[in-house]
XYZ file of C-alpha atoms in Angstrom:
344
model
C 134.382 126.593 170.393
C 135.912 124.876 166.533
C 133.447 122.304 164.578
C 134.896 118.752 164.737
C 136.301 117.632 161.067
C 133.410 115.721 159.090
C 134.217 112.499 157.177
C 132.395 110.767 154.903
C 132.398 107.674 154.425
C 130.175 104.322 153.144
C 131.597 102.088 155.402
C 129.892 101.660 159.222
C 133.151 102.353 161.826
C 134.041 99.978 163.790
C 133.854 100.474 167.998
C 137.920 100.224 167.865
C 138.271 102.700 165.220
C 136.639 104.842 166.899
C 138.068 105.010 170.165
C 141.347 105.210 168.094
C 140.500 108.619 166.537
C 137.237 109.468 168.423
C 137.955 113.336 167.643
C 136.273 113.189 163.631
C 133.176 111.732 164.108
C 132.387 109.495 160.443
C 128.604 109.907 158.203
C 127.588 106.518 156.484
C 126.048 107.488 153.147
C 121.849 106.403 153.038
C 120.896 105.648 149.591
C 121.607 107.182 146.120
C 122.196 111.249 145.279
C 121.833 113.457 142.050
C 120.375 112.731 138.551
C 119.908 108.660 138.935
C 117.016 109.188 140.664
C 115.120 111.126 137.574
C 114.445 107.552 136.065
C 112.691 106.830 139.580
C 111.193 110.020 140.151
C 109.464 108.758 136.818
C 108.449 105.340 137.585
C 106.786 106.768 140.619
C 104.843 109.478 138.893
C 103.874 107.326 136.000
C 102.507 104.896 138.816
C 100.561 107.509 141.162
C 98.837 108.984 137.993
C 98.182 105.518 135.928
C 97.730 104.545 132.516
C 95.571 104.424 129.896
C 95.506 102.215 126.948
C 93.111 101.994 123.836
C 92.280 98.985 121.343
C 90.148 98.843 118.635
C 88.502 94.768 118.312
C 87.491 94.823 113.927
C 86.554 91.142 112.666
C 83.396 89.831 112.034
C 80.351 88.473 114.697
C 80.993 85.241 116.305
C 84.759 85.091 116.422
C 85.582 85.910 119.978
C 87.009 89.300 120.141
C 84.966 89.671 123.454
C 86.427 86.297 125.200
C 89.894 87.501 124.106
C 89.523 90.781 126.124
C 88.499 89.400 128.944
C 91.244 86.372 128.876
C 93.906 88.826 128.209
C 93.268 91.022 130.987
C 92.068 87.701 133.124
C 89.211 89.422 134.295
C 85.819 89.422 133.019
C 84.831 92.810 131.299
C 81.308 92.253 131.259
C 80.532 93.150 128.222
C 76.943 91.793 126.135
C 77.045 89.310 123.509
C 76.367 90.649 120.221
C 73.397 88.984 117.780
C 73.947 89.174 113.867
C 71.217 91.248 113.356
C 72.289 95.065 113.002
C 71.722 97.141 110.120
C 74.517 99.144 109.766
C 78.183 98.580 112.069
C 77.799 100.033 115.492
C 80.848 100.587 117.755
C 80.058 99.727 120.915
C 83.032 101.746 123.784
C 83.621 100.876 127.170
C 86.380 102.011 129.580
C 87.206 99.819 132.598
C 89.418 100.959 135.619
C 92.400 97.908 136.184
C 94.594 97.145 138.844
C 97.429 95.178 139.271
C 100.194 95.026 142.037
C 98.841 98.627 142.871
C 98.971 99.570 139.112
C 96.172 101.453 137.853
C 95.217 100.843 134.141
C 92.172 102.555 132.291
C 91.250 100.082 129.145
C 89.757 101.483 126.841
C 87.692 98.998 124.350
C 85.772 99.308 121.065
C 84.125 96.899 119.735
C 82.889 96.955 116.260
C 79.113 94.968 116.383
C 77.224 94.083 113.407
C 80.814 94.079 110.968
C 80.414 91.950 108.076
C 76.668 91.468 108.608
C 75.528 93.348 105.864
C 73.952 92.264 102.494
C 76.233 95.160 100.942
C 79.482 94.587 103.036
C 81.783 97.977 101.418
C 80.688 100.830 103.465
C 81.344 98.263 106.937
C 84.624 99.853 107.389
C 83.466 103.965 107.520
C 82.253 103.913 110.857
C 85.779 102.762 111.689
C 87.055 105.258 110.105
C 84.887 107.725 111.131
C 85.137 106.977 114.895
C 89.587 107.380 113.950
C 89.160 110.139 112.537
C 87.174 111.396 115.485
C 89.556 110.555 118.053
C 92.393 112.438 116.334
C 89.829 115.790 115.846
C 89.134 116.261 119.799
C 92.527 115.475 120.803
C 93.630 118.228 117.765
C 91.071 120.853 118.905
C 92.330 120.772 122.865
C 95.856 121.218 121.533
C 94.466 124.108 119.388
C 93.134 125.801 122.428
C 94.836 128.806 124.359
C 94.217 127.387 127.814
C 94.904 122.953 127.558
C 94.474 120.802 130.023
C 96.091 117.317 128.291
C 96.485 116.548 132.251
C 92.753 115.637 132.901
C 92.449 115.105 129.516
C 91.403 111.570 128.540
C 93.452 110.528 125.141
C 90.834 107.854 123.759
C 92.920 107.896 120.374
C 93.406 104.270 119.518
C 96.776 102.843 120.576
C 96.338 99.371 118.592
C 93.645 97.663 116.495
C 93.186 94.176 116.495
C 92.546 92.746 113.345
C 90.491 89.818 113.879
C 90.577 86.988 110.892
C 87.995 84.194 110.260
C 90.035 80.949 110.316
C 89.003 79.925 107.300
C 92.381 78.666 105.424
C 91.955 79.409 102.270
C 92.942 83.885 102.356
C 91.498 86.920 103.096
C 88.009 88.075 102.286
C 87.771 91.325 100.281
C 86.297 92.841 103.514
C 89.244 92.194 105.251
C 91.466 93.740 101.997
C 89.170 96.805 101.857
C 88.683 97.598 105.643
C 92.745 97.100 106.368
C 93.562 99.299 103.860
C 91.222 102.525 104.384
C 92.523 101.960 108.216
C 96.095 101.652 107.873
C 97.590 104.855 107.698
C 95.521 105.815 110.804
C 96.057 103.194 113.599
C 98.634 100.000 114.513
C 97.261 96.868 113.292
C 98.037 93.860 114.400
C 96.511 90.563 112.356
C 95.025 87.980 113.978
C 93.869 84.465 113.258
C 90.984 83.600 115.397
C 89.536 80.235 116.859
C 93.022 79.007 116.169
C 91.824 75.773 117.382
C 89.756 75.067 114.729
C 92.528 74.609 111.665
C 95.410 72.053 112.298
C 98.867 73.543 113.168
C 99.980 72.460 109.835
C 97.427 74.510 107.896
C 98.031 77.208 110.304
C 101.414 77.899 109.174
C 100.205 77.681 105.708
C 97.403 80.377 106.256
C 99.891 82.284 108.040
C 101.725 82.290 105.265
C 99.182 83.420 102.427
C 97.902 86.122 104.406
C 101.182 87.775 105.029
C 101.469 87.390 100.972
C 98.400 88.922 99.976
C 98.636 92.216 103.045
C 102.448 92.455 101.112
C 100.786 91.894 97.635
C 97.988 94.451 98.748
C 100.079 97.294 99.463
C 98.494 97.322 103.427
C 101.076 98.374 106.301
C 100.567 96.511 109.587
C 102.576 97.274 112.928
C 105.902 95.640 112.920
C 107.431 95.440 116.863
C 110.387 97.536 116.403
C 114.191 96.156 117.089
C 115.856 99.658 117.617
C 116.034 98.855 121.087
C 118.867 96.360 121.462
C 117.249 95.064 124.622
C 114.147 94.328 122.644
C 115.111 93.841 119.374
C 115.850 90.129 119.372
C 112.630 89.119 121.050
C 110.475 91.381 118.611
C 112.189 90.484 115.192
C 111.593 86.964 116.624
C 107.748 87.960 117.744
C 107.395 89.937 113.987
C 108.372 86.089 112.173
C 105.003 84.655 114.042
C 102.314 87.216 112.415
C 99.910 87.228 111.940
C 99.007 85.354 115.589
C 96.670 82.325 115.482
C 94.996 82.815 119.194
C 92.517 81.278 121.150
C 90.503 82.668 124.207
C 89.330 80.966 126.684
C 88.442 81.730 130.759
C 87.537 78.170 131.665
C 89.986 76.362 133.533
C 90.161 72.130 133.321
C 92.750 69.750 135.432
C 95.454 68.923 133.275
C 97.681 66.250 135.669
C 97.527 68.218 138.487
C 96.647 71.530 137.765
C 94.579 73.697 136.653
C 95.058 75.467 133.536
C 93.035 77.494 130.952
C 91.972 75.834 128.163
C 89.493 73.754 125.727
C 88.941 70.250 126.540
C 88.409 68.429 123.509
C 88.236 64.368 122.927
C 91.789 64.299 121.435
C 92.492 66.303 124.925
C 93.350 70.324 126.391
C 94.425 73.274 124.041
C 95.762 75.180 126.818
C 95.804 78.811 126.271
C 98.832 79.952 127.898
C 100.871 76.944 126.299
C 103.370 78.592 123.166
C 102.779 75.373 121.687
C 99.004 75.188 121.143
C 98.655 79.053 120.293
C 100.328 82.297 119.607
C 98.078 83.639 122.721
C 101.084 84.519 124.909
C 103.399 85.917 122.466
C 100.329 88.490 121.440
C 99.922 89.220 125.032
C 103.759 90.097 125.867
C 103.707 91.807 122.954
C 100.951 94.022 123.740
C 100.947 94.317 127.161
C 104.532 93.561 128.182
C 106.993 94.664 125.212
C 105.509 97.533 123.506
C 102.879 99.010 124.933
C 104.287 102.197 125.090
C 106.450 102.344 120.963
C 102.241 101.078 120.472
C 101.760 104.433 121.824
C 104.217 106.439 120.959
C 103.800 105.465 116.971
C 100.179 106.692 117.442
C 101.187 109.627 118.761
C 104.309 110.142 116.362
C 102.971 108.946 113.308
C 99.161 108.650 112.560
C 98.242 111.330 114.139
C 101.026 113.780 113.061
C 99.975 112.759 109.717
C 96.109 113.637 110.653
C 97.535 117.006 112.324
C 99.602 117.622 109.180
C 96.734 117.358 106.758
C 94.540 119.427 109.090
C 96.698 122.299 109.035
C 97.910 122.216 105.472
C 93.671 122.351 104.621
C 93.471 125.500 106.391
C 95.989 126.739 104.947
C 99.167 126.826 107.390
C 102.600 126.340 105.904
C 106.436 125.791 107.214
C 108.332 127.822 104.227
C 107.273 130.932 102.457
C 107.472 131.596 98.355
C 110.731 131.923 98.413
C 110.962 128.269 100.436
C 112.204 129.792 103.425
C 110.679 129.607 106.644
C 107.579 131.012 108.196
C 106.831 131.851 111.636
C 103.339 131.164 112.847
C 102.519 134.960 112.938
C 103.584 135.067 109.321
C 101.640 132.109 108.445
C 98.701 133.821 110.104
C 98.890 136.570 108.315
C 99.130 135.094 105.063
C 95.917 132.950 105.934
C 93.957 135.830 106.898
C 94.759 137.957 103.843
C 94.267 135.053 101.751
C 90.598 134.816 103.715
C 90.010 138.796 102.507
C 90.928 137.924 98.718
C 88.057 135.607 98.561
């Protein structure tokens, strides 16, 4: 018995058409097909696996680092307040499992405790460098294993450093310049003017200008929001002009008119944290969590980690080219390294 012919149609045939051509069976197309589904597969897999993001908060005690983290993620991260009685700078590492609209985020916040509280502040940045390098080394050692397990591996490399600047209104402190100069090749730095509600609007603009000039004159590289993607080029370019961000963190709600907003009540009025005319909190949140999260992670791997990895391999004795300036295979490079160690 011969099969009836099949026609492919994207429209549902009417009863009249069926009666007219009852010997033709038409099928309607359901959903998408082809490689255009690849992005959907990636999204679904990423959502199932969840995301991770690691933030380093550097700044003196009392600048509101913990409060800003609570405000950014709209949750109480339950971090105990730090005192000023620390003989050395310590790093407090806390990891949280957050969930928003079925999207899971493994957030690690590394906070500096006692930073800038010592009489001799020259060594304050060294524990920070030690921690950044230790995370690179852990990832490097995982790469060197014969049987690697990156699927289950928790990548603890820092993706962004939020550097909190004291709202003096004058200039950067010597400790700020020393620390920033020593970590700018190891982590993406976003400078923040902390507790911006203590400075007038005009003074903030002047302070921003002074800070950027000092960073440039001292050769300090901070993270620049990328402008190579057409979809985000315009907004990122505009945000680069606002650096450093002047931020205020607050979880308390106050009444403004008929609505409740997060902000601080003063005799002269209410400072609204999520009002762009009052501070740069919204700009920081959008740039950090909505627009450039993946770029921060990519920059961490392709620039900062690759720099560390290259240095480690060169220190061991590996090279990409031989004496004749020709490419060298891994096996050849390993043989040269073994011969060199025998001579020693």
